[in-house]
């Protein structure tokens, strides 16, 4: 607050008689009170002439502090110039090379909030100081209104239309305030992260299922270690959650092959490819094909071929109140040398599979690869299925075929997820579709059917098994048999659905039988690929190696040149104009009365203030008059024509403005 000085030996001298206050001997006033024209004291009101400027150490210190604050506030905008420099330095570098760049990006997120606030503080003060400087030297009111009204972009636009002054000053002010939101956005958008793809060739191996089950020993009167392992895998698969059964990968992370016949709603392209839906796809097996050699990072896409068994069951029937299964001697399906598997001794097995083979004779002189190449014109193998249900017997006669497919596979290592994106019929010279895995040896199908019927042997002729429940409720077969003995008729699901689920069971059991350790990803299914012969180390199984496209996405910093230019220009102007405004404010001698409401009390006949005080700033005047109540009202309420002015409310002649009354 300023100190006020009294004039020595001039007690009776009027203010109008003092032409040069600087020649008068001044001394500090001994009183802080003055009396206004109405006889009311206003504490602290100067009653004697004052010098402009800062005439004591406290005023000088406060003034210097204010100027230094304005300078420091302006220089704080340099941080946005530093952001621009760092953005240029980070450009083109990978995140791994300069991880501190992530902190820069994180800090830049505050730019849209901090920049406009800082811009308004600096530029608003600068424009006010320029207005102080111009009014001290003489300026048009229109220009002053433009300067003082430009506190935000919206206020700047409003001021131009209110004052109706359009020119270079208007354009300059609008462009200046446009930099406020643009500068905030530029600080956010100047630096970003861009993905850079690097694609190279990469070998991936997948397990071949062209194996028979002769490797596994079935111990008469008991179970071998391998059979126990297979049945355990089968039981685990049946207990797996629905998401795994219906997903593109099994619970061990193996790739499941979609059932091509289920893609009836997909549109085939010109090359025969059918897209596989991400959801609600039907798969040929509950267990997938093991993959080896997948990269540890990035994505890989490759193509592979793999066959699976498909069943066609045109003859599905339900015989009510019939529970006795077909006798071995019955020849209902016309299969030579046919026999039953399951609990054949009593014919009381809850379900059984009839094994039919000898449709063609395998050569006794096997080729070097262990099997003879089948010839066209073969008759498909036939299998008959029977199941004791709640109130009768379900019987089905099915033909077994092989479907040869080519798959387009994509693996995303970030989520450790693989899926078949599309598939088509294999274009290779494959064996006839009537030939299946089961014909690789005389015992293949015998083992498959026998093992499948004894998985989880919890049932009997009047108690269903989990395998039977799978047909009715594949997602929760254990729930289906909980609390009840027999399931409802399997035949009610229809021949198409029955064929799908029976083929899923047979494919699942076959894959777990030939690859019991590989599907679990154990040491016997090693992850390293041995080049040359296409076999995987330590596995003992054939793995087919294919070349895929390995894409690694690296992230690098990229700066935007347009936003960089906006950031540099707006930040540079903020610093320069802020410092300039601080200097201009320091050079002004006139008291700061602009933008203060208290300035409207200056020389106002309707505001009862004492004489003097013209050298006070708006802030000083506001502090002294802070408790005075004023009103913009009618100062001639008793006349026919009113007069609008600001007056003190304690005066009786300042009334409210009235609608319909005329004012001069």
XYZ file of C-alpha atoms in Angstrom:
664
model
C 0.000 0.000 0.000
C 1.229 3.479 -0.815
C 2.209 6.032 1.902
C 0.665 9.445 1.618
C 2.461 12.705 2.344
C 1.211 16.049 3.671
C 2.431 19.463 2.626
C 4.383 21.439 5.242
C 3.092 24.998 5.915
C 0.268 24.653 3.405
C -2.555 23.677 5.694
C -4.946 26.195 4.156
C -3.771 25.725 0.558
C -6.380 24.316 -1.810
C -5.426 21.437 -4.061
C -6.150 23.504 -7.147
C -3.572 26.041 -6.060
C -0.708 23.592 -6.096
C 0.771 23.614 -9.588
C 3.934 21.680 -8.876
C 3.691 19.251 -5.959
C 7.294 18.221 -6.364
C 8.450 21.630 -5.121
C 6.570 21.342 -1.907
C 8.283 20.125 1.260
C 6.543 16.816 2.036
C 6.433 14.951 5.302
C 4.566 11.828 6.345
C 1.058 12.457 7.448
C 0.317 11.878 11.110
C -3.292 10.969 10.472
C -4.885 8.180 8.455
C -8.368 9.644 8.380
C -9.955 12.219 6.165
C -13.418 13.644 6.071
C -15.541 13.540 2.904
C -17.859 16.239 1.700
C -20.681 14.739 3.704
C -18.711 14.680 6.901
C -18.095 10.923 6.944
C -14.499 9.806 7.525
C -12.889 7.228 5.179
C -9.909 5.726 6.973
C -6.682 5.895 5.007
C -7.967 8.357 2.399
C -5.172 10.791 1.408
C -6.102 14.397 2.088
C -2.873 15.887 0.756
C -1.117 15.825 -2.622
C 0.847 12.723 -3.598
C 3.799 11.984 -5.843
C 3.373 9.443 -8.642
C 5.563 6.416 -8.470
C 6.892 4.515 -5.531
C 8.334 6.888 -3.034
C 9.261 4.539 -0.225
C 11.114 1.276 0.113
C 7.987 -0.822 0.727
C 6.257 0.441 -2.401
C 9.427 -0.084 -4.396
C 9.823 -3.622 -3.069
C 6.215 -4.505 -3.893
C 6.540 -3.002 -7.349
C 9.749 -4.873 -8.099
C 8.213 -8.079 -6.777
C 5.244 -7.634 -9.076
C 7.481 -7.082 -12.086
C 9.647 -10.074 -11.213
C 6.561 -12.240 -10.819
C 5.358 -11.191 -14.256
C 8.769 -12.001 -15.744
C 9.010 -15.375 -14.022
C 5.458 -16.230 -15.029
C 6.332 -15.404 -18.618
C 9.529 -17.430 -18.519
C 7.622 -20.442 -17.185
C 6.188 -20.827 -20.674
C 9.664 -21.928 -21.744
C 8.702 -25.392 -20.498
C 6.565 -25.764 -23.626
C 9.544 -24.823 -25.781
C 11.491 -27.515 -23.935
C 8.695 -29.944 -24.830
C 9.139 -28.997 -28.473
C 12.899 -29.586 -28.299
C 12.471 -32.961 -26.586
C 9.925 -34.004 -29.204
C 12.430 -33.337 -31.959
C 15.139 -35.253 -30.102
C 12.875 -38.254 -29.546
C 11.663 -38.388 -33.121
C 12.431 -41.717 -34.789
C 13.770 -43.439 -31.672
C 12.307 -46.647 -30.308
C 10.747 -46.645 -26.871
C 13.319 -49.184 -25.730
C 16.111 -46.799 -26.701
C 14.762 -43.801 -24.797
C 12.235 -44.931 -22.214
C 12.220 -41.489 -20.583
C 10.230 -40.318 -23.569
C 7.162 -41.965 -22.060
C 7.412 -39.525 -19.165
C 7.471 -36.668 -21.667
C 4.302 -37.985 -23.314
C 2.690 -38.439 -19.925
C 3.533 -34.864 -18.927
C 2.242 -33.489 -22.245
C -1.243 -34.743 -21.364
C -1.551 -31.832 -18.942
C -0.830 -29.342 -21.728
C -4.441 -28.733 -22.832
C -5.249 -27.721 -19.251
C -2.127 -25.814 -18.207
C -1.372 -23.981 -21.460
C -4.648 -21.989 -21.777
C -4.508 -21.003 -18.099
C -0.915 -19.819 -18.367
C -1.650 -18.111 -21.669
C -4.585 -16.174 -20.177
C -2.529 -15.095 -17.165
C 0.418 -13.861 -19.224
C -1.293 -12.367 -22.270
C -4.137 -10.868 -20.231
C -1.673 -8.999 -18.014
C 0.384 -7.930 -21.026
C -2.607 -6.441 -22.853
C -3.606 -4.574 -19.710
C -0.100 -3.121 -19.337
C -0.127 -2.099 -22.997
C -3.466 -0.368 -22.427
C -1.986 1.449 -19.390
C 0.948 2.557 -21.476
C -1.246 3.718 -24.387
C -3.714 5.640 -22.227
C -0.801 7.385 -20.542
C 0.444 8.538 -23.934
C -2.987 9.056 -25.432
C -5.029 6.520 -27.356
C -8.468 6.104 -28.886
C -11.088 4.645 -26.585
C -11.919 1.990 -29.168
C -8.383 0.627 -29.083
C -8.326 0.702 -25.299
C -11.614 -1.189 -25.144
C -10.203 -3.779 -27.540
C -7.131 -4.272 -25.398
C -8.968 -4.448 -22.089
C -11.797 -6.611 -23.435
C -9.459 -9.236 -24.857
C -9.217 -11.595 -21.897
C -10.232 -14.785 -23.722
C -10.905 -15.782 -27.294
C -14.658 -15.495 -26.785
C -14.331 -12.135 -25.016
C -12.076 -10.850 -27.815
C -14.639 -11.723 -30.475
C -17.450 -10.210 -28.405
C -15.517 -6.987 -27.854
C -14.944 -6.454 -31.578
C -18.679 -6.610 -32.270
C -19.616 -4.473 -29.269
C -17.139 -1.697 -30.001
C -17.534 -2.175 -33.760
C -13.927 -1.453 -34.412
C -12.486 -3.705 -37.095
C -8.927 -3.404 -38.297
C -5.454 -4.761 -37.908
C -5.692 -4.571 -34.125
C -8.823 -6.725 -34.178
C -7.211 -9.289 -36.455
C -4.036 -9.366 -34.385
C -5.922 -9.841 -31.118
C -8.119 -12.608 -32.532
C -5.140 -14.453 -33.992
C -3.289 -14.049 -30.712
C -6.073 -15.603 -28.664
C -6.609 -18.371 -31.195
C -3.164 -19.557 -30.161
C -4.488 -20.314 -26.665
C -6.565 -23.418 -27.516
C -4.272 -24.356 -30.383
C -1.229 -24.165 -28.152
C -2.894 -26.409 -25.588
C -3.766 -28.988 -28.216
C -0.325 -28.771 -29.809
C 1.339 -29.681 -26.520
C -0.761 -32.844 -26.454
C -0.400 -33.782 -30.113
C 3.171 -32.756 -30.875
C 4.606 -36.117 -29.802
C 3.012 -39.514 -30.273
C 3.896 -43.174 -30.515
C 3.749 -44.909 -33.870
C 3.868 -48.616 -34.626
C 6.632 -49.833 -36.925
C 6.152 -53.293 -38.386
C 9.109 -55.522 -39.144
C 8.198 -58.735 -40.978
C 10.603 -61.637 -41.434
C 10.323 -65.314 -42.312
C 9.876 -67.685 -39.398
C 9.554 -71.477 -39.274
C 6.643 -72.988 -37.368
C 6.038 -76.691 -36.898
C 2.756 -78.455 -36.287
C 2.210 -82.039 -35.230
C 1.110 -84.584 -37.762
C -1.703 -86.912 -36.724
C -0.877 -89.568 -39.345
C -0.109 -92.141 -36.690
C -1.733 -95.357 -35.596
C -2.207 -96.473 -32.037
C 0.057 -99.491 -32.151
C 2.472 -97.525 -29.973
C 0.125 -97.986 -27.027
C -0.171 -101.306 -25.262
C -3.567 -102.458 -24.034
C -3.094 -104.776 -21.093
C -5.670 -107.513 -20.908
C -7.625 -107.308 -17.698
C -6.249 -103.900 -16.826
C -5.050 -100.558 -18.181
C -1.644 -99.548 -19.430
C 0.091 -96.356 -18.390
C -0.538 -94.845 -21.822
C -4.209 -95.740 -21.755
C -4.587 -94.152 -18.340
C -2.892 -91.015 -19.656
C -5.176 -90.901 -22.677
C -8.326 -91.415 -20.637
C -7.193 -88.767 -18.167
C -6.700 -86.293 -21.000
C -10.097 -87.191 -22.400
C -11.769 -86.715 -19.029
C -9.966 -83.386 -18.521
C -11.155 -82.236 -21.916
C -14.748 -83.148 -21.165
C -14.511 -81.239 -17.881
C -12.981 -78.156 -19.512
C -15.059 -74.961 -19.487
C -17.413 -74.103 -22.313
C -15.144 -71.251 -23.390
C -12.412 -73.781 -24.101
C -14.711 -76.216 -25.892
C -16.062 -73.463 -28.126
C -12.830 -71.483 -28.494
C -10.075 -71.615 -31.063
C -7.606 -73.172 -28.606
C -7.918 -75.961 -26.089
C -6.992 -75.698 -22.421
C -3.353 -76.562 -23.213
C -3.024 -73.876 -25.898
C -3.208 -76.148 -28.946
C -4.786 -74.953 -32.170
C -8.261 -76.323 -32.844
C -9.429 -76.925 -36.399
C -12.871 -75.628 -37.345
C -15.408 -78.033 -38.812
C -15.630 -76.924 -42.400
C -19.153 -78.270 -42.826
C -20.336 -75.811 -40.168
C -19.326 -72.752 -42.222
C -22.541 -72.780 -44.230
C -23.135 -69.068 -43.606
C -19.672 -68.019 -44.800
C -19.084 -66.711 -48.314
C -16.361 -68.429 -50.288
C -13.923 -66.216 -52.167
C -12.588 -66.869 -55.656
C -9.797 -69.062 -54.290
C -12.140 -71.211 -52.237
C -11.303 -69.703 -48.844
C -14.037 -69.568 -46.234
C -13.719 -67.081 -43.366
C -13.997 -68.553 -39.885
C -16.102 -66.505 -37.442
C -14.412 -65.337 -34.276
C -17.306 -66.593 -32.176
C -19.725 -69.501 -32.396
C -17.474 -71.625 -34.596
C -17.807 -75.414 -34.441
C -14.573 -77.378 -34.178
C -13.707 -80.867 -35.365
C -12.167 -81.828 -32.037
C -12.103 -80.725 -28.433
C -8.313 -81.024 -28.484
C -6.153 -79.008 -30.839
C -3.025 -79.621 -32.874
C 0.247 -78.870 -31.023
C 2.341 -76.069 -32.493
C 6.055 -75.647 -31.926
C 8.542 -72.907 -32.669
C 6.194 -69.979 -32.136
C 8.101 -66.728 -31.585
C 8.201 -65.227 -28.127
C 7.156 -61.789 -29.331
C 5.167 -60.316 -32.160
C 2.654 -62.077 -34.382
C 3.073 -64.916 -36.824
C 0.841 -66.060 -39.651
C 1.266 -69.277 -41.591
C -0.625 -71.889 -43.551
C -0.898 -75.528 -42.635
C -2.819 -78.612 -43.708
C -4.417 -81.154 -41.452
C -7.152 -83.739 -41.965
C -9.852 -84.776 -39.554
C -12.566 -87.412 -39.457
C -16.087 -86.523 -40.494
C -19.160 -88.663 -39.850
C -22.366 -88.798 -41.836
C -25.206 -90.378 -39.888
C -28.279 -90.693 -42.060
C -29.827 -93.483 -40.003
C -30.595 -92.265 -36.464
C -33.496 -93.796 -34.600
C -34.914 -94.151 -31.109
C -36.549 -97.442 -30.090
C -38.806 -96.797 -27.138
C -38.822 -99.286 -24.269
C -35.988 -101.239 -25.866
C -32.870 -101.601 -23.733
C -31.149 -104.709 -25.107
C -28.278 -103.886 -27.436
C -27.741 -105.715 -30.680
C -26.198 -109.162 -30.299
C -22.851 -109.913 -31.814
C -24.453 -112.445 -34.116
C -26.902 -109.907 -35.496
C -25.858 -108.458 -38.805
C -27.927 -105.285 -38.799
C -25.356 -103.130 -40.488
C -24.073 -105.637 -42.974
C -20.473 -105.394 -41.878
C -18.347 -108.454 -42.461
C -16.389 -109.490 -39.389
C -18.228 -106.865 -37.385
C -18.014 -106.970 -33.614
C -19.005 -104.872 -30.642
C -16.855 -103.091 -28.185
C -17.673 -102.056 -24.669
C -19.174 -104.422 -22.122
C -19.797 -107.053 -24.780
C -19.865 -109.979 -22.400
C -23.231 -109.021 -20.966
C -24.479 -106.625 -23.628
C -25.368 -104.303 -20.756
C -22.938 -101.541 -21.629
C -24.597 -98.109 -21.531
C -23.314 -97.467 -25.039
C -21.124 -99.210 -27.545
C -19.498 -98.683 -30.930
C -19.591 -101.400 -33.539
C -16.285 -101.778 -35.316
C -16.298 -102.450 -38.993
C -13.110 -102.974 -40.953
C -11.803 -105.180 -43.801
C -13.403 -102.906 -46.381
C -10.171 -103.271 -48.272
C -7.250 -105.430 -47.516
C -4.100 -103.708 -46.418
C -1.071 -105.023 -48.207
C 1.089 -107.470 -46.311
C 4.097 -105.904 -48.040
C 3.977 -102.464 -46.431
C 5.765 -99.554 -48.009
C 8.720 -97.875 -46.362
C 6.464 -95.358 -44.658
C 4.564 -98.119 -42.943
C 1.300 -98.042 -44.899
C -0.035 -98.597 -48.370
C -1.440 -95.698 -50.337
C -5.187 -96.334 -50.737
C -6.755 -96.276 -54.172
C -9.958 -94.519 -55.330
C -13.279 -96.322 -55.322
C -13.170 -97.343 -51.683
C -16.299 -97.958 -49.664
C -16.481 -95.791 -46.507
C -16.071 -97.503 -43.202
C -19.364 -97.952 -41.358
C -19.846 -97.671 -37.632
C -22.985 -98.363 -35.629
C -23.675 -96.617 -32.352
C -26.132 -97.728 -29.690
C -26.950 -96.089 -26.358
C -29.270 -97.036 -23.512
C -31.252 -93.891 -22.713
C -33.930 -93.114 -20.156
C -36.845 -94.846 -21.856
C -35.339 -96.692 -24.777
C -32.458 -97.333 -27.115
C -30.787 -94.866 -29.498
C -29.243 -96.459 -32.575
C -27.264 -94.770 -35.337
C -25.531 -95.985 -38.460
C -22.750 -93.693 -39.684
C -20.144 -93.557 -42.428
C -16.688 -92.239 -41.662
C -14.810 -89.951 -44.048
C -11.696 -87.818 -43.963
C -11.869 -84.092 -44.649
C -8.610 -82.570 -45.914
C -8.353 -78.843 -45.256
C -5.867 -76.037 -45.671
C -5.771 -73.495 -42.869
C -4.688 -69.879 -42.652
C -3.489 -69.446 -39.063
C -2.701 -66.310 -37.105
C -1.009 -66.291 -33.690
C -0.791 -63.200 -31.531
C 1.904 -63.618 -28.938
C 0.803 -60.645 -26.866
C -2.307 -62.577 -25.841
C -0.804 -66.030 -26.541
C -3.747 -66.735 -28.769
C -3.884 -68.617 -32.079
C -6.860 -69.052 -34.363
C -7.766 -70.159 -37.862
C -8.773 -67.100 -39.842
C -9.950 -68.953 -42.929
C -9.907 -72.428 -44.428
C -10.535 -74.264 -47.674
C -10.457 -77.717 -49.163
C -6.927 -78.992 -49.568
C -5.603 -78.733 -53.106
C -3.020 -81.463 -52.603
C -3.205 -84.948 -54.059
C -4.661 -86.496 -50.921
C -6.012 -90.038 -50.438
C -9.717 -90.619 -51.064
C -12.034 -89.177 -48.419
C -13.241 -92.707 -47.665
C -9.808 -93.511 -46.263
C -9.284 -92.466 -42.628
C -6.751 -92.580 -39.837
C -8.407 -95.747 -38.654
C -7.163 -97.621 -41.705
C -3.503 -97.096 -40.952
C -3.455 -100.496 -39.285
C -5.793 -103.327 -38.413
C -5.924 -102.320 -34.763
C -6.346 -98.552 -35.057
C -10.094 -98.477 -35.025
C -10.361 -101.385 -32.641
C -8.294 -99.483 -30.125
C -10.088 -96.158 -30.759
C -13.586 -97.566 -30.341
C -12.674 -99.766 -27.400
C -10.956 -96.947 -25.568
C -13.675 -94.411 -26.276
C -16.393 -96.599 -24.794
C -14.451 -97.091 -21.573
C -13.543 -93.473 -20.860
C -14.851 -92.672 -17.403
C -16.557 -96.097 -17.023
C -19.004 -94.890 -14.429
C -22.163 -96.159 -16.072
C -24.002 -99.388 -16.597
C -27.085 -100.516 -18.480
C -29.225 -98.215 -16.317
C -26.794 -95.404 -15.662
C -25.505 -93.022 -18.337
C -21.868 -92.052 -18.733
C -20.306 -88.652 -19.303
C -19.701 -89.593 -22.939
C -23.420 -90.148 -23.435
C -24.206 -86.897 -21.636
C -21.859 -85.054 -24.002
C -24.265 -85.634 -26.866
C -27.071 -83.910 -24.993
C -25.083 -81.209 -23.190
C -21.549 -80.856 -24.595
C -20.716 -77.753 -22.544
C -21.535 -79.343 -19.179
C -21.808 -83.122 -19.534
C -21.074 -83.738 -15.866
C -23.926 -81.460 -14.876
C -26.256 -83.352 -17.198
C -25.879 -86.632 -15.291
C -25.711 -85.118 -11.833
C -28.603 -86.286 -9.682
C -30.086 -88.599 -12.305
C -29.357 -92.066 -13.649
C -30.216 -91.908 -17.318
C -30.156 -89.078 -19.833
C -32.944 -88.318 -22.225
C -32.910 -89.760 -25.712
C -29.791 -88.836 -27.642
C -31.773 -89.122 -30.861
C -33.643 -85.916 -30.073
C -30.633 -83.782 -31.048
C -30.995 -84.835 -34.694
C -28.746 -86.743 -37.049
C -26.655 -83.723 -38.112
C -25.820 -82.646 -34.566
C -25.288 -86.265 -33.548
C -22.781 -86.776 -36.371
C -20.934 -83.586 -35.382
C -20.604 -84.537 -31.724
C -19.671 -88.144 -32.399
C -16.956 -87.004 -34.805
C -15.721 -84.521 -32.164
C -15.421 -87.346 -29.644
C -13.633 -89.677 -32.076
C -11.222 -86.963 -33.269
C -10.542 -85.901 -29.698
C -9.787 -89.432 -28.549
C -7.636 -90.127 -31.586
C -5.483 -86.976 -31.150
C -5.007 -87.586 -27.431
C -4.124 -91.170 -28.280
C -1.378 -90.431 -30.793
C -0.109 -87.225 -29.144
C -0.801 -87.624 -25.416
C 2.321 -85.791 -24.316
C 2.559 -83.291 -27.132
C -0.891 -81.836 -26.506
C 0.190 -81.080 -22.950
C 3.337 -79.318 -24.129
C 5.552 -81.649 -22.111
C 9.233 -82.399 -22.664
C 8.336 -85.185 -25.065
C 6.887 -82.487 -27.273
C 10.005 -80.319 -27.333
C 9.706 -76.761 -28.553
C 12.834 -76.726 -30.707
C 12.532 -77.582 -34.385
C 15.053 -79.825 -36.032
C 15.610 -78.642 -39.567
C 16.073 -80.903 -42.553
C 13.888 -83.920 -41.851
C 10.953 -81.952 -40.429
C 11.008 -83.795 -37.108
C 11.016 -82.149 -33.724
C 13.759 -82.908 -31.263
C 12.918 -85.250 -28.371
C 9.375 -85.725 -29.607
C 9.368 -88.977 -31.515
C 6.574 -87.629 -33.666
C 6.578 -86.130 -37.129
C 6.237 -82.371 -37.169
C 5.643 -80.572 -40.438
C 7.620 -77.360 -40.689
C 6.206 -74.452 -42.652
C 7.516 -70.971 -43.214
C 5.387 -68.164 -41.839
C 5.497 -64.404 -41.667
C 6.728 -63.152 -38.311
C 5.712 -59.577 -37.643
C 7.182 -57.691 -34.726
C 5.646 -54.333 -33.971
C 8.081 -51.848 -32.498
C 6.910 -48.553 -31.109
C 8.798 -45.381 -31.841
C 8.371 -41.684 -31.119
C 7.109 -39.441 -33.900
C 6.595 -35.693 -33.710
C 4.048 -33.825 -35.793
C 5.633 -30.953 -37.686
C 2.460 -28.877 -37.963
C 1.653 -29.119 -34.266
C 5.313 -28.495 -33.461
C 5.165 -25.216 -35.382
C 2.017 -24.167 -33.513
C 3.593 -25.064 -30.170
C 6.809 -23.162 -30.872
C 5.038 -20.050 -32.187
C 2.466 -19.863 -29.394
C 5.006 -20.578 -26.643
C 7.552 -18.114 -28.067
C 4.961 -15.360 -28.322
C 3.787 -16.072 -24.797
C 7.327 -15.667 -23.446
C 8.191 -12.577 -25.502
C 4.892 -10.783 -24.964
C 4.898 -11.653 -21.268
C 8.348 -10.209 -20.679
C 7.521 -7.195 -22.847
C 4.334 -6.573 -20.906
C 6.226 -6.763 -17.618
C 8.733 -4.181 -18.850
C 5.985 -1.881 -20.118
C 4.182 -2.140 -16.792
C 7.379 -1.192 -14.968
C 7.799 1.922 -17.137
C 4.285 3.240 -16.642
C 3.937 6.216 -14.263
C 0.196 6.572 -14.355
C -1.669 4.757 -11.605
C -3.224 1.476 -12.592
C -6.942 2.278 -12.651
C -8.004 0.124 -15.589
C -10.378 -2.837 -15.131
C -11.190 -1.771 -11.545
C -14.777 -1.122 -10.475
C -13.474 1.396 -7.954
C -12.254 3.563 -10.835
C -15.906 4.442 -11.565
C -15.939 6.352 -8.277
C -13.238 8.744 -9.457
C -14.586 12.320 -9.612
C -18.108 10.914 -9.419
C -20.483 13.460 -7.868
C -22.807 10.637 -6.831
C -20.112 8.876 -4.819
C -19.366 10.713 -1.556
C -15.578 10.579 -1.439
C -13.199 13.236 -0.137
C -11.148 15.416 -2.397
C -7.816 14.062 -3.539
C -6.733 10.466 -4.058
C -6.309 10.863 -7.782
C -2.861 9.268 -7.643
C -4.187 6.098 -6.054
C -4.253 2.934 -8.121
C -7.462 1.062 -8.691
C -6.398 -1.566 -6.190
C -5.700 1.001 -3.475
C -9.002 2.754 -4.079
C -10.831 -0.587 -4.032
C -9.338 -1.472 -0.649
C -10.499 1.812 0.868
C -13.987 1.645 -0.625
C -14.525 -2.098 -0.366
C -17.408 -1.716 2.096
C -19.230 1.010 0.166
C -22.446 -0.195 -1.498
C -23.108 1.311 -4.912
C -25.879 0.968 -7.440
C -26.291 1.633 -11.126
C -29.540 3.465 -10.799
C -31.534 6.649 -11.286
C -29.934 9.673 -9.655
C -32.954 11.848 -10.559
C -35.776 9.656 -9.302
C -38.028 12.647 -8.487
C -37.899 14.206 -11.983
C -39.911 13.175 -15.015
C -36.743 12.296 -16.870
C -34.251 10.139 -15.033
C -30.491 9.975 -15.190
C -28.554 6.708 -15.110
C -25.349 6.771 -13.100
C -23.452 4.858 -10.449
C -24.103 6.237 -7.010
C -23.688 5.316 -3.403
C -26.713 3.491 -2.047
C -26.670 5.448 1.204
C -27.769 8.470 -0.815
C -31.510 8.772 -0.904
C -31.594 10.093 -4.453
C -30.214 6.909 -6.132
C -33.279 4.859 -7.051
C -33.838 1.692 -8.982
C -34.142 1.710 -12.751
C -37.688 1.246 -13.977
C -38.982 -0.255 -17.174
C -40.887 2.283 -19.272
C -39.246 5.338 -17.695
C -37.179 7.585 -19.932
C -33.654 8.640 -19.054
C -31.398 11.372 -20.294
